[in-house]
C-alpha cells in the first residue's frame, strides 16, 4: 500500500485494533438541517469527546464543524450527493473531487453508490473514476454501497449485502460500508468475501440503544471492522456517552452489558 494512504488510514482507524468508529454528518444535503446537526461545532465536539475516530462531512460543512481546539478527529470528505426533494433520490451525483478534499485537509474521501437504481451505470462510472483519483493521490476511499432499485426486494438480504460489499472491493475502495445482514453467520460471509475492512451502516434510527450496541457487537464478532453510523449516534440524548460505550465494544472488546452499564451510569 502507498505509504501516504497507510498513514491516512491510521488517522481514521485505531492502529492497535484495526477498527473504527465513524460518524457521518453529511445528512444535510439529503434531508436538511435535522436534529443533532444544526450546530456543527457542537455536533462534532460531542463525538470527539466520546472518542470517535472520524466524521464524514460535505466539503462546505468542514468550515462549520472545525473547532480549532480540543482533541483531533479524522476527516472524511463525502464526494457524492442527492436530495430527498428529487424525483430520483437514489441517483447520486459527484459534488466534489479528491483534490477538493485534500485542500480541505481530509484524511479520506467517501462515495455513495446505489446498485439497482436506474442510474447505476453513472454511479459506477463515478465510483471507478474516484477510485483511480484517490489511488493517484494516496488518499483512502470509503465506499457506501447499497442496493436500492426496482429489482431489489430486500436491501438487507445477505446475498444482496454480500454483492454490495464485493462491488466496493472490486472497484478499488479501501473500506466498504454496507447494511448489516441481521445475524453473525451471514455477515461473516460478507466479510470473508472482502479483502478490505467492512463497516456497518446504522440504517433508520433505532428505538433501542441496546439493539444498536448488540448489532455493533455482533458485526465485530462476524469479522466487521467497526461502524459508520450517523443518526443513531448524533441524535442520541447523550452522543458523547454513547460513543464512549461504542469504544468499549469496538476498541475494548467489552460486552454489550458493560457498555450499557457505562451509558446508563
Coordinates of C-alpha atoms in Angstrom, one line a residue:
X1 CA 0.0 0.0 0.0
X2 CA 1.1 3.6 -0.8
X3 CA 2.7 4.9 2.5
X4 CA 0.6 8.1 2.3
X5 CA -2.6 6.0 2.1
X6 CA -1.4 3.8 5.0
X7 CA -0.7 6.9 7.2
X8 CA -4.1 8.4 6.4
X9 CA -5.9 5.2 7.2
X10 CA -4.3 5.2 10.6
X11 CA -6.0 8.6 11.2
X12 CA -9.4 7.1 10.7
X13 CA -8.8 3.6 12.1
X14 CA -7.3 2.7 15.5
X15 CA -3.9 1.4 14.6
X16 CA -3.9 -1.0 17.6
X17 CA -7.3 -2.6 17.0
X18 CA -7.7 -2.1 13.2
X19 CA -11.2 -0.9 13.8
X20 CA -13.1 2.4 13.6
X21 CA -16.0 4.4 14.8
X22 CA -17.1 6.8 12.1
X23 CA -19.9 9.3 12.5
X24 CA -21.4 10.5 9.2
X25 CA -22.7 14.1 9.3
X26 CA -23.4 14.5 5.6
X27 CA -27.2 14.3 6.0
X28 CA -27.9 18.0 5.5
X29 CA -27.8 17.8 1.7
X30 CA -30.2 14.9 1.7
X31 CA -32.8 16.0 4.3
X32 CA -31.8 19.4 5.5
X33 CA -30.6 20.6 9.0
X34 CA -32.0 17.8 11.1
X35 CA -31.8 17.5 14.9
X36 CA -28.3 16.9 16.0
X37 CA -26.7 18.7 13.0
X38 CA -27.8 22.3 13.4
X39 CA -24.7 23.5 15.3
X40 CA -21.9 21.6 13.6
X41 CA -19.1 22.5 16.0
X42 CA -21.2 21.3 18.9
X43 CA -22.1 18.1 17.0
X44 CA -18.5 17.3 16.1
X45 CA -17.3 18.2 19.6
X46 CA -19.7 15.7 21.2
X47 CA -18.4 12.7 19.2
X48 CA -14.8 13.8 19.5
X49 CA -15.1 13.9 23.3
X50 CA -16.5 10.4 23.2
X51 CA -13.6 9.1 21.2
X52 CA -14.9 8.7 17.6
X53 CA -12.2 8.0 15.1
X54 CA -13.6 10.1 12.2
X55 CA -16.6 12.1 10.9
X56 CA -17.9 12.4 7.3
X57 CA -18.9 15.8 6.0
X58 CA -19.6 17.5 2.7
X59 CA -16.9 20.0 1.5
X60 CA -18.8 23.1 2.5
X61 CA -19.5 21.9 6.0
X62 CA -15.9 21.3 7.0
X63 CA -15.5 25.0 7.9
X64 CA -18.7 24.8 10.0
X65 CA -17.5 21.9 12.1
X66 CA -13.9 22.9 12.5
X67 CA -13.3 23.6 16.2
X68 CA -9.7 24.8 16.3
X69 CA -9.3 23.4 19.8
X70 CA -9.7 20.2 21.8
X71 CA -8.8 16.7 20.6
X72 CA -8.4 15.9 16.9
X73 CA -10.6 13.6 14.8
X74 CA -10.2 12.1 11.3
X75 CA -11.9 13.9 8.5
X76 CA -13.6 12.1 5.6
X77 CA -15.0 14.4 2.8
X78 CA -18.0 13.0 1.0
X79 CA -17.9 13.3 -2.8
X80 CA -21.5 12.4 -3.8
X81 CA -25.0 13.6 -3.1
X82 CA -28.7 13.7 -3.8
X83 CA -31.7 15.3 -2.1
X84 CA -34.9 13.9 -0.8
X85 CA -36.7 16.5 -2.9
X86 CA -35.6 14.9 -6.1
X87 CA -37.9 12.6 -8.1
X88 CA -34.7 10.4 -8.2
X89 CA -33.4 10.5 -4.6
X90 CA -31.2 7.4 -5.1
X91 CA -29.3 8.8 -8.0
X92 CA -26.1 10.2 -6.5
X93 CA -24.1 12.8 -8.3
X94 CA -20.5 13.9 -7.8
X95 CA -20.3 17.2 -6.0
X96 CA -16.7 17.3 -5.0
X97 CA -13.3 16.0 -6.1
X98 CA -10.4 14.2 -4.4
X99 CA -8.4 17.4 -4.9
X100 CA -11.1 19.4 -3.1
X101 CA -10.8 17.0 -0.1
X102 CA -7.1 17.2 0.0
X103 CA -7.2 21.0 0.0
X104 CA -9.6 20.8 3.0
X105 CA -7.2 18.6 5.0
X106 CA -9.1 15.4 4.6
X107 CA -7.7 12.1 5.7
X108 CA -10.0 10.2 3.4
X109 CA -12.9 10.6 0.9
X110 CA -16.2 8.7 0.6
X111 CA -18.6 8.0 -2.2
X112 CA -22.2 6.6 -2.3
X113 CA -23.4 4.1 -4.9
X114 CA -26.9 2.6 -5.0
X115 CA -26.9 -0.7 -7.0
X116 CA -30.1 -1.4 -8.8
X117 CA -31.1 2.2 -9.4
X118 CA -31.9 3.3 -12.9
X119 CA -28.8 5.5 -12.8
X120 CA -26.5 2.7 -11.5
X121 CA -24.2 2.9 -14.6
X122 CA -23.4 6.6 -13.9
X123 CA -22.7 6.0 -10.3
X124 CA -20.4 3.0 -11.1
X125 CA -18.6 5.2 -13.6
X126 CA -18.1 7.9 -10.9
X127 CA -17.0 5.3 -8.4
X128 CA -14.3 4.0 -10.8
X129 CA -13.0 7.5 -11.5
X130 CA -12.9 8.5 -7.9
X131 CA -11.2 5.2 -7.0
X132 CA -8.4 6.0 -9.6
X133 CA -8.1 9.6 -8.4
X134 CA -7.8 8.5 -4.7
X135 CA -5.2 5.9 -5.6
X136 CA -3.2 8.5 -7.5
X137 CA -3.2 10.9 -4.5
X138 CA -2.6 8.2 -1.9
X139 CA -5.9 9.0 -0.1
X140 CA -8.2 6.3 1.2
X141 CA -11.6 5.8 -0.3
X142 CA -14.6 4.7 1.7
X143 CA -17.4 3.3 -0.5
X144 CA -21.0 3.3 0.8
X145 CA -22.7 0.7 -1.3
X146 CA -26.4 -0.2 -1.0
X147 CA -28.9 -2.0 -3.2
X148 CA -31.9 0.3 -3.9
X149 CA -34.0 -0.1 -7.0
X150 CA -37.0 -1.7 -8.8
X151 CA -35.4 -5.2 -8.7
X152 CA -34.3 -5.0 -5.0
X153 CA -36.9 -6.5 -2.7
X154 CA -34.8 -6.5 0.4
X155 CA -31.7 -4.4 0.7
X156 CA -30.7 -6.3 3.9
X157 CA -30.8 -9.8 2.3
X158 CA -27.4 -11.5 2.9
X159 CA -26.7 -12.2 -0.8
X160 CA -27.6 -8.6 -1.7
X161 CA -25.3 -7.1 1.0
X162 CA -22.5 -9.5 0.0
X163 CA -22.9 -8.3 -3.6
X164 CA -22.7 -4.7 -2.5
X165 CA -19.6 -5.3 -0.4
X166 CA -17.9 -7.2 -3.3
X167 CA -18.6 -4.3 -5.7
X168 CA -16.9 -1.9 -3.3
X169 CA -13.9 -4.2 -3.0
X170 CA -13.6 -4.9 -6.8
X171 CA -13.8 -1.3 -7.8
X172 CA -10.9 -0.3 -5.6
X173 CA -12.4 1.0 -2.3
X174 CA -10.1 0.8 0.8
X175 CA -13.1 0.5 3.1
X176 CA -16.7 -0.6 2.3
X177 CA -19.8 0.4 4.2
X178 CA -22.8 -1.8 3.9
X179 CA -26.0 -2.8 5.7
X180 CA -25.9 -5.3 8.5
X181 CA -27.5 -8.6 7.4
X182 CA -29.1 -9.3 10.7
X183 CA -27.0 -12.1 12.1
X184 CA -23.4 -13.1 12.6
X185 CA -23.3 -16.1 10.3
X186 CA -24.5 -14.3 7.2
X187 CA -22.5 -11.2 7.9
X188 CA -19.4 -13.3 8.3
X189 CA -19.9 -14.4 4.7
X190 CA -20.0 -10.8 3.6
X191 CA -16.7 -10.0 5.4
X192 CA -15.0 -13.2 4.3
X193 CA -15.6 -12.3 0.6
X194 CA -13.8 -9.0 1.0
X195 CA -10.1 -8.3 1.4
X196 CA -10.7 -4.8 2.8
X197 CA -12.3 -3.6 6.1
X198 CA -16.1 -3.8 6.1
X199 CA -18.1 -1.4 8.4
X200 CA -21.8 -1.4 9.0
X201 CA -24.3 1.4 8.4
X202 CA -26.8 2.3 11.0
X203 CA -29.9 2.4 8.8
X204 CA -33.0 4.1 10.2
X205 CA -32.8 5.5 13.7
X206 CA -33.3 2.6 16.2
X207 CA -35.7 2.8 19.1
X208 CA -33.4 0.7 21.4
X209 CA -29.9 1.7 22.2
X210 CA -29.3 -1.9 23.4
X211 CA -30.3 -3.2 20.0
X212 CA -27.9 -0.8 18.3
X213 CA -25.0 -1.8 20.6
X214 CA -25.8 -5.5 20.1
X215 CA -25.7 -5.0 16.3
X216 CA -22.3 -3.4 16.5
X217 CA -21.0 -6.2 18.8
X218 CA -22.3 -9.0 16.6
X219 CA -20.9 -7.4 13.4
X220 CA -17.4 -7.3 15.0
X221 CA -17.7 -10.9 16.0
X222 CA -18.5 -11.7 12.4
X223 CA -15.3 -10.0 11.2
X224 CA -16.5 -6.5 10.7
X225 CA -14.1 -3.6 11.2
X226 CA -16.5 -1.2 13.0
X227 CA -19.3 1.2 12.1
X228 CA -20.2 4.2 10.1
X229 CA -23.4 5.4 11.8
X230 CA -25.0 8.8 11.9
X231 CA -28.4 9.4 13.3
X232 CA -28.2 6.6 15.9
X233 CA -25.2 8.4 17.3
X234 CA -25.6 12.2 16.8
X235 CA -29.4 12.1 17.6
X236 CA -28.9 10.2 20.8
X237 CA -29.7 12.0 24.0
X238 CA -26.0 11.8 25.0
X239 CA -23.8 11.3 22.0
X240 CA -20.6 11.6 23.9
X241 CA -21.6 8.9 26.4
X242 CA -22.8 6.7 23.6
X243 CA -19.5 7.0 21.7
X244 CA -17.7 6.1 24.9
X245 CA -19.9 3.0 25.1
X246 CA -19.1 2.1 21.5
X247 CA -15.4 2.5 22.2
X248 CA -15.7 -0.1 24.9
X249 CA -17.2 -2.6 22.4
X250 CA -15.2 -1.7 19.3
X251 CA -11.8 -1.0 20.7
X252 CA -12.0 -2.6 24.1
X253 CA -13.7 -5.9 23.2
X254 CA -16.1 -5.4 26.1
X255 CA -19.6 -6.8 26.4
X256 CA -22.9 -5.1 25.4
X257 CA -23.9 -5.3 29.1
X258 CA -20.8 -3.4 30.2
X259 CA -21.3 -0.8 27.6
X260 CA -24.9 -0.3 28.6
X261 CA -23.9 0.0 32.3
X262 CA -21.4 2.7 31.3
X263 CA -24.0 4.5 29.2
X264 CA -26.6 4.4 32.0
X265 CA -24.2 5.2 34.9

